[in-house]
Amino acid sequence: MFSRRFLRLVALTTVTTVASTGCMLSRAVDRAFLGLTVRRPAYEARKTTGIFLLPLTFAIDVATFPIQALLVVILGDNFPFKEDNTASIMYAMNEHPQLKQLPDAQRAVAMREFEQLIRSGQLDRNSTLALTEDGHWVVVRVSDEGREQLLARAQTPVEPAQAVCSR
C-alpha cells in the first residue's frame, strides 16, 4: 500500500515537473538533457541524467520563484536564454521575391552569406540588408529615424495602380 502511494507521488511529481519547465533551472536541464522545448538538447545521450535532475531543479525553482519572477520582469521573458530564431528567418527569406529570381547556385550563396551575417553578430536593429543582382548581401546602417521610416513604409499596404482608359 505504501509503495503504491509512493510510486503515484513520484509519478505525479515527475509529470508535474516535466510539464512545468518554465522556470530557469528546469529550462536549463530541459535544454541540456531532455529537449522538450528545444529542437535538440545539448547532451542527447543523457536523458536519464535530465530526468534525475528535473525534480531537484523544480524544487529549487519553487524555492527561488520570487527572485526568478523579478528577474524575468526586469530582464525579459527569455532570460537567461537567448532564442535562436535563425531557422524561422531563413524560412522567411526563402519567400523573398528577389531571392526567388536568382539561379539556384546564387541563391545558395546568398542564403549562406545571410546565415553567416546572422551568426556573426554584424546585424543589429539599425541594420538593413540589400540583395545585389549577383546574390550578395550589402549591410547598410540606418539611424533610428530612418529605421522607423522603413518600418512604416513596409507596413503600409500597397494599392495597385488604377488603370485609366482614354477614349
Short mmCIF file of N, CA and C in Angstrom, two decimals:
data_model
loop_
_atom_site.label_atom_id
_atom_site.label_comp_id
_atom_site.label_asym_id
_atom_site.label_seq_id
_atom_site.Cartn_x
_atom_site.Cartn_y
_atom_site.Cartn_z
N MET A 1 0.82 -1.20 0.00
CA MET A 1 0.00 0.00 0.00
C MET A 1 0.87 1.26 0.00
N PHE A 2 1.89 1.25 0.87
CA PHE A 2 2.76 2.41 0.96
C PHE A 2 3.55 2.60 -0.34
N SER A 3 4.02 1.52 -0.94
CA SER A 3 4.81 1.64 -2.16
C SER A 3 3.98 2.16 -3.33
N ARG A 4 2.69 1.81 -3.40
CA ARG A 4 1.84 2.33 -4.47
C ARG A 4 1.64 3.84 -4.32
N ARG A 5 1.42 4.29 -3.11
CA ARG A 5 1.25 5.73 -2.88
C ARG A 5 2.54 6.47 -3.22
N PHE A 6 3.64 5.87 -2.82
CA PHE A 6 4.94 6.49 -3.09
C PHE A 6 5.19 6.56 -4.60
N LEU A 7 4.89 5.49 -5.32
CA LEU A 7 5.07 5.49 -6.77
C LEU A 7 4.14 6.50 -7.45
N ARG A 8 2.91 6.61 -6.97
CA ARG A 8 1.99 7.60 -7.52
C ARG A 8 2.52 9.01 -7.28
N LEU A 9 3.05 9.24 -6.07
CA LEU A 9 3.60 10.54 -5.74
C LEU A 9 4.80 10.86 -6.63
N VAL A 10 5.67 9.89 -6.83
CA VAL A 10 6.84 10.10 -7.68
C VAL A 10 6.38 10.34 -9.13
N ALA A 11 5.43 9.57 -9.61
CA ALA A 11 4.94 9.75 -10.98
C ALA A 11 4.27 11.11 -11.15
N LEU A 12 3.46 11.51 -10.19
CA LEU A 12 2.79 12.80 -10.26
C LEU A 12 3.80 13.94 -10.21
N THR A 13 4.79 13.81 -9.35
CA THR A 13 5.83 14.83 -9.25
C THR A 13 6.61 14.94 -10.56
N THR A 14 6.94 13.80 -11.13
CA THR A 14 7.70 13.81 -12.39
C THR A 14 6.88 14.43 -13.52
N VAL A 15 5.61 14.07 -13.62
CA VAL A 15 4.77 14.63 -14.67
C VAL A 15 4.61 16.14 -14.47
N THR A 16 4.39 16.57 -13.25
CA THR A 16 4.26 18.00 -12.96
C THR A 16 5.54 18.73 -13.30
N THR A 17 6.65 18.14 -12.95
CA THR A 17 7.94 18.77 -13.21
C THR A 17 8.21 18.88 -14.70
N VAL A 18 7.95 17.82 -15.43
CA VAL A 18 8.19 17.84 -16.87
C VAL A 18 7.26 18.83 -17.55
N ALA A 19 6.04 18.91 -17.09
CA ALA A 19 5.06 19.81 -17.71
C ALA A 19 5.32 21.28 -17.40
N SER A 20 6.07 21.55 -16.34
CA SER A 20 6.28 22.94 -15.95
C SER A 20 7.75 23.32 -16.08
N THR A 21 8.29 23.16 -17.26
CA THR A 21 9.70 23.50 -17.47
C THR A 21 9.85 24.98 -17.80
N GLY A 22 9.09 25.84 -17.15
CA GLY A 22 9.16 27.25 -17.43
C GLY A 22 10.12 28.02 -16.56
N CYS A 23 10.52 27.46 -15.43
CA CYS A 23 11.44 28.15 -14.54
C CYS A 23 12.87 27.97 -15.03
N MET A 24 13.76 28.83 -14.58
CA MET A 24 15.10 28.91 -15.14
C MET A 24 15.90 27.61 -15.04
N LEU A 25 16.00 27.03 -13.87
CA LEU A 25 16.81 25.83 -13.72
C LEU A 25 16.19 24.64 -14.44
N SER A 26 14.87 24.53 -14.39
CA SER A 26 14.19 23.45 -15.11
C SER A 26 14.38 23.61 -16.61
N ARG A 27 14.33 24.84 -17.09
CA ARG A 27 14.56 25.08 -18.51
C ARG A 27 15.99 24.74 -18.90
N ALA A 28 16.93 25.04 -18.01
CA ALA A 28 18.33 24.73 -18.29
C ALA A 28 18.53 23.22 -18.41
N VAL A 29 17.92 22.46 -17.50
CA VAL A 29 18.03 21.00 -17.56
C VAL A 29 17.34 20.48 -18.81
N ASP A 30 16.18 21.04 -19.13
CA ASP A 30 15.48 20.61 -20.33
C ASP A 30 16.31 20.87 -21.58
N ARG A 31 16.88 22.06 -21.68
CA ARG A 31 17.68 22.40 -22.85
C ARG A 31 18.95 21.54 -22.94
N ALA A 32 19.51 21.21 -21.79
CA ALA A 32 20.76 20.45 -21.80
C ALA A 32 20.54 18.96 -22.01
N PHE A 33 19.51 18.37 -21.38
CA PHE A 33 19.40 16.92 -21.36
C PHE A 33 18.14 16.35 -22.02
N LEU A 34 17.00 17.01 -21.89
CA LEU A 34 15.74 16.41 -22.34
C LEU A 34 15.32 16.84 -23.73
N GLY A 35 15.36 18.13 -24.01
CA GLY A 35 14.98 18.61 -25.32
C GLY A 35 13.48 18.72 -25.54
N LEU A 36 12.70 18.96 -24.49
CA LEU A 36 11.25 19.10 -24.66
C LEU A 36 10.87 20.41 -25.32
N THR A 37 11.60 21.47 -25.02
CA THR A 37 11.24 22.79 -25.55
C THR A 37 12.22 23.29 -26.60
N VAL A 38 13.22 22.51 -26.93
CA VAL A 38 14.17 22.88 -27.98
C VAL A 38 14.24 21.75 -28.99
N ARG A 39 14.78 22.07 -30.15
CA ARG A 39 14.85 21.08 -31.21
C ARG A 39 15.79 19.94 -30.83
N ARG A 40 16.95 20.26 -30.26
CA ARG A 40 17.93 19.24 -29.94
C ARG A 40 18.61 19.61 -28.62
N PRO A 41 18.61 18.71 -27.63
CA PRO A 41 19.31 19.03 -26.37
C PRO A 41 20.82 19.05 -26.58
N ALA A 42 21.52 19.72 -25.67
CA ALA A 42 22.97 19.82 -25.78
C ALA A 42 23.63 18.45 -25.61
N TYR A 43 23.10 17.63 -24.71
CA TYR A 43 23.64 16.30 -24.46
C TYR A 43 22.55 15.28 -24.75
N GLU A 44 22.49 14.80 -25.98
CA GLU A 44 21.39 13.93 -26.40
C GLU A 44 21.40 12.58 -25.71
N ALA A 45 22.56 12.08 -25.34
CA ALA A 45 22.66 10.72 -24.79
C ALA A 45 22.51 10.70 -23.26
N ARG A 46 22.06 11.78 -22.67
CA ARG A 46 21.97 11.84 -21.20
C ARG A 46 20.57 12.17 -20.71
N LYS A 47 19.58 11.54 -21.27
CA LYS A 47 18.19 11.78 -20.86
C LYS A 47 17.94 11.34 -19.43
N THR A 48 18.56 10.24 -18.99
CA THR A 48 18.39 9.76 -17.61
C THR A 48 18.89 10.80 -16.62
N THR A 49 19.99 11.44 -16.94
CA THR A 49 20.52 12.50 -16.08
C THR A 49 19.51 13.63 -15.98
N GLY A 50 18.92 14.00 -17.08
CA GLY A 50 17.92 15.07 -17.08
C GLY A 50 16.70 14.69 -16.26
N ILE A 51 16.23 13.45 -16.40
CA ILE A 51 15.06 13.00 -15.63
C ILE A 51 15.39 12.99 -14.14
N PHE A 52 16.61 12.64 -13.79
CA PHE A 52 17.02 12.65 -12.39
C PHE A 52 17.13 14.07 -11.84
N LEU A 53 17.69 14.99 -12.64
CA LEU A 53 17.90 16.36 -12.18
C LEU A 53 16.64 17.21 -12.17
N LEU A 54 15.68 16.90 -13.01
CA LEU A 54 14.49 17.74 -13.15
C LEU A 54 13.72 17.93 -11.86
N PRO A 55 13.44 16.89 -11.06
CA PRO A 55 12.73 17.14 -9.79
C PRO A 55 13.55 17.99 -8.81
N LEU A 56 14.86 17.84 -8.82
CA LEU A 56 15.71 18.65 -7.94
C LEU A 56 15.67 20.12 -8.37
N THR A 57 15.79 20.35 -9.66
CA THR A 57 15.76 21.74 -10.12
C THR A 57 14.38 22.35 -9.95
N PHE A 58 13.35 21.52 -10.08
CA PHE A 58 12.00 22.01 -9.86
C PHE A 58 11.84 22.51 -8.42
N ALA A 59 12.38 21.75 -7.46
CA ALA A 59 12.30 22.16 -6.05
C ALA A 59 13.05 23.47 -5.83
N ILE A 60 14.21 23.60 -6.45
CA ILE A 60 14.97 24.85 -6.31
C ILE A 60 14.23 25.99 -7.00
N ASP A 61 13.62 25.71 -8.15
CA ASP A 61 12.84 26.74 -8.84
C ASP A 61 11.67 27.23 -7.99
N VAL A 62 11.00 26.31 -7.32
CA VAL A 62 9.88 26.70 -6.46
C VAL A 62 10.37 27.57 -5.32
N ALA A 63 11.52 27.21 -4.75
CA ALA A 63 12.06 27.97 -3.61
C ALA A 63 12.53 29.36 -4.05
N THR A 64 13.03 29.49 -5.26
CA THR A 64 13.55 30.77 -5.72
C THR A 64 12.60 31.48 -6.69
N PHE A 65 11.36 31.08 -6.71
CA PHE A 65 10.40 31.63 -7.66
C PHE A 65 10.28 33.15 -7.59
N PRO A 66 10.18 33.78 -6.40
CA PRO A 66 10.04 35.24 -6.38
C PRO A 66 11.24 35.96 -7.01
N ILE A 67 12.43 35.44 -6.80
CA ILE A 67 13.62 36.06 -7.38
C ILE A 67 13.60 35.88 -8.90
N GLN A 68 13.24 34.68 -9.35
CA GLN A 68 13.18 34.43 -10.78
C GLN A 68 12.12 35.29 -11.45
N ALA A 69 10.99 35.46 -10.79
CA ALA A 69 9.92 36.29 -11.35
C ALA A 69 10.39 37.74 -11.51
N LEU A 70 11.10 38.25 -10.52
CA LEU A 70 11.64 39.61 -10.61
C LEU A 70 12.64 39.72 -11.76
N LEU A 71 13.52 38.75 -11.89
CA LEU A 71 14.49 38.78 -12.97
C LEU A 71 13.82 38.75 -14.34
N VAL A 72 12.79 37.94 -14.48
CA VAL A 72 12.07 37.88 -15.76
C VAL A 72 11.37 39.19 -16.05
N VAL A 73 10.78 39.81 -15.03
CA VAL A 73 10.10 41.10 -15.23
C VAL A 73 11.10 42.17 -15.65
N ILE A 74 12.27 42.16 -15.03
CA ILE A 74 13.27 43.19 -15.32
C ILE A 74 14.01 42.91 -16.63
N LEU A 75 14.42 41.66 -16.85
CA LEU A 75 15.32 41.35 -17.97
C LEU A 75 14.65 40.72 -19.18
N GLY A 76 13.36 40.42 -19.10
CA GLY A 76 12.65 39.90 -20.27
C GLY A 76 12.30 38.43 -20.16
N ASP A 77 11.36 38.01 -21.01
CA ASP A 77 10.80 36.66 -20.94
C ASP A 77 11.81 35.56 -21.19
N ASN A 78 12.78 35.78 -22.05
CA ASN A 78 13.71 34.71 -22.40
C ASN A 78 14.96 34.68 -21.53
N PHE A 79 15.03 35.50 -20.51
CA PHE A 79 16.19 35.50 -19.63
C PHE A 79 16.29 34.16 -18.93
N PRO A 80 17.40 33.56 -18.81
CA PRO A 80 18.77 33.84 -19.26
C PRO A 80 19.12 33.18 -20.58
N PHE A 81 18.13 32.76 -21.34
CA PHE A 81 18.39 32.03 -22.58
C PHE A 81 18.15 32.93 -23.77
N LYS A 82 19.03 32.83 -24.75
CA LYS A 82 18.83 33.56 -26.00
C LYS A 82 18.19 32.60 -26.98
N GLU A 83 17.08 33.01 -27.54
CA GLU A 83 16.38 32.16 -28.50
C GLU A 83 17.06 32.29 -29.86
N ASP A 84 17.32 31.18 -30.49
CA ASP A 84 17.91 31.17 -31.81
C ASP A 84 16.79 31.02 -32.83
N ASN A 85 16.48 32.11 -33.49
CA ASN A 85 15.39 32.08 -34.46
C ASN A 85 15.92 32.11 -35.89
N THR A 86 17.15 31.59 -36.07
CA THR A 86 17.76 31.58 -37.39
C THR A 86 16.93 30.78 -38.38
N ALA A 87 16.38 29.64 -37.93
CA ALA A 87 15.61 28.79 -38.85
C ALA A 87 14.38 29.50 -39.37
N SER A 88 13.66 30.22 -38.50
CA SER A 88 12.46 30.91 -38.96
C SER A 88 12.82 32.08 -39.88
N ILE A 89 13.94 32.73 -39.62
CA ILE A 89 14.37 33.82 -40.50
C ILE A 89 14.75 33.26 -41.86
N MET A 90 15.47 32.13 -41.86
CA MET A 90 15.87 31.52 -43.12
C MET A 90 14.64 31.08 -43.92
N TYR A 91 13.64 30.55 -43.26
CA TYR A 91 12.41 30.14 -43.95
C TYR A 91 11.72 31.36 -44.56
N ALA A 92 11.67 32.45 -43.81
CA ALA A 92 11.04 33.67 -44.34
C ALA A 92 11.82 34.22 -45.52
N MET A 93 13.14 34.08 -45.49
CA MET A 93 13.96 34.59 -46.58
C MET A 93 13.72 33.82 -47.87
N ASN A 94 13.35 32.56 -47.78
CA ASN A 94 13.09 31.78 -48.99
C ASN A 94 11.93 32.34 -49.80
N GLU A 95 11.07 33.13 -49.16
CA GLU A 95 9.93 33.74 -49.84
C GLU A 95 10.25 35.13 -50.39
N HIS A 96 11.49 35.59 -50.23
CA HIS A 96 11.90 36.91 -50.70
C HIS A 96 11.84 36.94 -52.23
N PRO A 97 11.12 37.91 -52.83
CA PRO A 97 10.94 37.90 -54.29
C PRO A 97 12.25 38.02 -55.07
N GLN A 98 13.18 38.85 -54.60
CA GLN A 98 14.46 38.99 -55.31
C GLN A 98 15.27 37.70 -55.21
N LEU A 99 15.17 37.03 -54.07
CA LEU A 99 15.91 35.79 -53.87
C LEU A 99 15.37 34.69 -54.77
N LYS A 100 14.06 34.69 -54.98
CA LYS A 100 13.44 33.69 -55.85
C LYS A 100 13.89 33.85 -57.31
N GLN A 101 14.23 35.06 -57.72
CA GLN A 101 14.62 35.31 -59.10
C GLN A 101 16.05 34.86 -59.41
N LEU A 102 16.85 34.62 -58.36
CA LEU A 102 18.24 34.21 -58.58
C LEU A 102 18.32 32.76 -59.02
N PRO A 103 19.33 32.41 -59.81
CA PRO A 103 19.56 31.00 -60.12
C PRO A 103 19.90 30.23 -58.84
N ASP A 104 19.74 28.92 -58.88
CA ASP A 104 19.92 28.09 -57.69
C ASP A 104 21.29 28.26 -57.05
N ALA A 105 22.34 28.33 -57.84
CA ALA A 105 23.70 28.45 -57.29
C ALA A 105 23.86 29.78 -56.54
N GLN A 106 23.39 30.86 -57.14
CA GLN A 106 23.50 32.17 -56.50
C GLN A 106 22.59 32.24 -55.27
N ARG A 107 21.42 31.61 -55.33
CA ARG A 107 20.52 31.59 -54.18
C ARG A 107 21.18 30.88 -53.01
N ALA A 108 21.87 29.78 -53.28
CA ALA A 108 22.56 29.05 -52.21
C ALA A 108 23.66 29.89 -51.59
N VAL A 109 24.40 30.62 -52.44
CA VAL A 109 25.45 31.51 -51.92
C VAL A 109 24.83 32.61 -51.07
N ALA A 110 23.73 33.18 -51.53
CA ALA A 110 23.07 34.25 -50.79
C ALA A 110 22.56 33.75 -49.43
N MET A 111 22.00 32.56 -49.40
CA MET A 111 21.49 32.02 -48.14
C MET A 111 22.63 31.74 -47.17
N ARG A 112 23.76 31.23 -47.67
CA ARG A 112 24.92 31.00 -46.80
C ARG A 112 25.45 32.32 -46.26
N GLU A 113 25.55 33.33 -47.11
CA GLU A 113 26.00 34.65 -46.67
C GLU A 113 25.06 35.22 -45.61
N PHE A 114 23.77 35.07 -45.85
CA PHE A 114 22.78 35.59 -44.91
C PHE A 114 22.91 34.91 -43.54
N GLU A 115 23.04 33.59 -43.56
CA GLU A 115 23.20 32.85 -42.32
C GLU A 115 24.49 33.27 -41.59
N GLN A 116 25.56 33.48 -42.37
CA GLN A 116 26.82 33.92 -41.77
C GLN A 116 26.68 35.31 -41.16
N LEU A 117 25.95 36.20 -41.82
CA LEU A 117 25.72 37.54 -41.27
C LEU A 117 24.96 37.47 -39.95
N ILE A 118 23.97 36.60 -39.88
CA ILE A 118 23.19 36.48 -38.64
C ILE A 118 24.05 35.94 -37.52
N ARG A 119 24.79 34.88 -37.79
CA ARG A 119 25.61 34.24 -36.75
C ARG A 119 26.79 35.09 -36.32
N SER A 120 27.30 35.94 -37.21
CA SER A 120 28.48 36.74 -36.87
C SER A 120 28.15 37.89 -35.93
N GLY A 121 26.89 38.26 -35.86
CA GLY A 121 26.51 39.35 -34.97
C GLY A 121 26.68 40.72 -35.59
N GLN A 122 26.87 40.78 -36.90
CA GLN A 122 27.05 42.07 -37.57
C GLN A 122 25.75 42.85 -37.68
N LEU A 123 24.64 42.15 -37.57
CA LEU A 123 23.35 42.81 -37.74
C LEU A 123 22.80 43.24 -36.39
N ASP A 124 22.31 44.44 -36.32
CA ASP A 124 21.63 44.92 -35.13
C ASP A 124 20.32 45.58 -35.57
N ARG A 125 19.67 46.24 -34.66
CA ARG A 125 18.36 46.78 -35.01
C ARG A 125 18.42 47.93 -36.01
N ASN A 126 19.57 48.54 -36.20
CA ASN A 126 19.70 49.62 -37.17
C ASN A 126 20.44 49.17 -38.42
N SER A 127 20.39 47.89 -38.73
CA SER A 127 20.99 47.36 -39.95
C SER A 127 19.90 47.01 -40.93
N THR A 128 20.14 47.34 -42.17
CA THR A 128 19.25 46.91 -43.24
C THR A 128 20.09 46.14 -44.25
N LEU A 129 19.45 45.25 -44.96
CA LEU A 129 20.15 44.43 -45.93
C LEU A 129 19.62 44.71 -47.32
N ALA A 130 20.54 44.74 -48.28
CA ALA A 130 20.17 44.88 -49.68
C ALA A 130 20.77 43.70 -50.43
N LEU A 131 20.00 43.08 -51.29
CA LEU A 131 20.45 41.95 -52.08
C LEU A 131 20.83 42.46 -53.47
N THR A 132 22.09 42.22 -53.83
CA THR A 132 22.54 42.67 -55.14
C THR A 132 22.08 41.68 -56.22
N GLU A 133 22.24 42.06 -57.47
CA GLU A 133 21.79 41.23 -58.59
C GLU A 133 22.56 39.93 -58.69
N ASP A 134 23.81 39.93 -58.17
CA ASP A 134 24.62 38.71 -58.26
C ASP A 134 24.48 37.83 -57.01
N GLY A 135 23.56 38.18 -56.11
CA GLY A 135 23.26 37.31 -54.98
C GLY A 135 24.09 37.55 -53.74
N HIS A 136 24.66 38.73 -53.59
CA HIS A 136 25.43 39.05 -52.39
C HIS A 136 24.67 40.09 -51.58
N TRP A 137 24.87 40.05 -50.26
CA TRP A 137 24.18 40.97 -49.36
C TRP A 137 25.07 42.16 -49.04
N VAL A 138 24.46 43.34 -48.96
CA VAL A 138 25.14 44.56 -48.55
C VAL A 138 24.45 45.04 -47.27
N VAL A 139 25.24 45.25 -46.21
CA VAL A 139 24.71 45.73 -44.94
C VAL A 139 24.76 47.26 -44.95
N VAL A 140 23.62 47.87 -44.70
CA VAL A 140 23.52 49.33 -44.68
C VAL A 140 23.04 49.74 -43.29
N ARG A 141 23.76 50.64 -42.67
CA ARG A 141 23.38 51.15 -41.34
C ARG A 141 22.44 52.35 -41.53
N VAL A 142 21.38 52.38 -40.73
CA VAL A 142 20.45 53.49 -40.77
C VAL A 142 20.29 54.05 -39.36
N SER A 143 19.83 55.28 -39.29
CA SER A 143 19.58 55.90 -37.99
C SER A 143 18.25 55.39 -37.43
N ASP A 144 17.98 55.73 -36.19
CA ASP A 144 16.71 55.33 -35.59
C ASP A 144 15.53 55.88 -36.39
N GLU A 145 15.64 57.14 -36.83
CA GLU A 145 14.56 57.75 -37.60
C GLU A 145 14.39 57.05 -38.95
N GLY A 146 15.51 56.74 -39.60
CA GLY A 146 15.45 56.04 -40.88
C GLY A 146 14.83 54.65 -40.73
N ARG A 147 15.16 53.97 -39.63
CA ARG A 147 14.57 52.65 -39.38
C ARG A 147 13.07 52.75 -39.20
N GLU A 148 12.63 53.75 -38.45
CA GLU A 148 11.19 53.95 -38.24
C GLU A 148 10.48 54.24 -39.55
N GLN A 149 11.12 55.03 -40.41
CA GLN A 149 10.52 55.32 -41.70
C GLN A 149 10.43 54.06 -42.57
N LEU A 150 11.47 53.24 -42.55
CA LEU A 150 11.45 51.99 -43.31
C LEU A 150 10.36 51.06 -42.81
N LEU A 151 10.21 50.95 -41.51
CA LEU A 151 9.17 50.10 -40.93
C LEU A 151 7.78 50.60 -41.30
N ALA A 152 7.59 51.93 -41.24
CA ALA A 152 6.28 52.50 -41.59
C ALA A 152 5.97 52.24 -43.06
N ARG A 153 6.98 52.38 -43.92
CA ARG A 153 6.78 52.14 -45.34
C ARG A 153 6.46 50.67 -45.62
N ALA A 154 7.13 49.78 -44.90
CA ALA A 154 6.91 48.35 -45.12
C ALA A 154 5.54 47.90 -44.62
N GLN A 155 4.99 48.61 -43.64
CA GLN A 155 3.72 48.18 -43.06
C GLN A 155 2.51 48.80 -43.74
N THR A 156 2.71 49.75 -44.62
CA THR A 156 1.57 50.33 -45.32
C THR A 156 1.22 49.44 -46.50
N PRO A 157 -0.06 49.15 -46.68
CA PRO A 157 -0.46 48.29 -47.79
C PRO A 157 -0.24 49.00 -49.12
N VAL A 158 0.18 48.24 -50.09
CA VAL A 158 0.40 48.80 -51.42
C VAL A 158 -0.88 48.62 -52.23
N GLU A 159 -1.38 49.72 -52.71
CA GLU A 159 -2.58 49.67 -53.53
C GLU A 159 -2.18 49.55 -54.98
N PRO A 160 -2.85 48.70 -55.72
CA PRO A 160 -2.50 48.59 -57.14
C PRO A 160 -2.81 49.89 -57.89
N ALA A 161 -2.01 50.15 -58.88
CA ALA A 161 -2.23 51.38 -59.67
C ALA A 161 -3.55 51.27 -60.41
N GLN A 162 -4.30 52.33 -60.41
CA GLN A 162 -5.57 52.34 -61.08
C GLN A 162 -5.37 52.51 -62.59
N ALA A 163 -6.04 51.71 -63.32
CA ALA A 163 -5.95 51.79 -64.77
C ALA A 163 -6.83 52.93 -65.25
N VAL A 164 -6.29 53.68 -66.14
CA VAL A 164 -7.03 54.80 -66.71
C VAL A 164 -7.19 54.51 -68.20
N CYS A 165 -8.40 54.51 -68.64
CA CYS A 165 -8.68 54.28 -70.05
C CYS A 165 -9.02 55.61 -70.72
N SER A 166 -8.37 55.86 -71.80
CA SER A 166 -8.72 57.08 -72.52
C SER A 166 -9.36 56.70 -73.83
N ARG A 167 -10.37 57.43 -74.22
CA ARG A 167 -11.10 57.16 -75.47
C ARG A 167 -10.97 58.27 -76.40
#
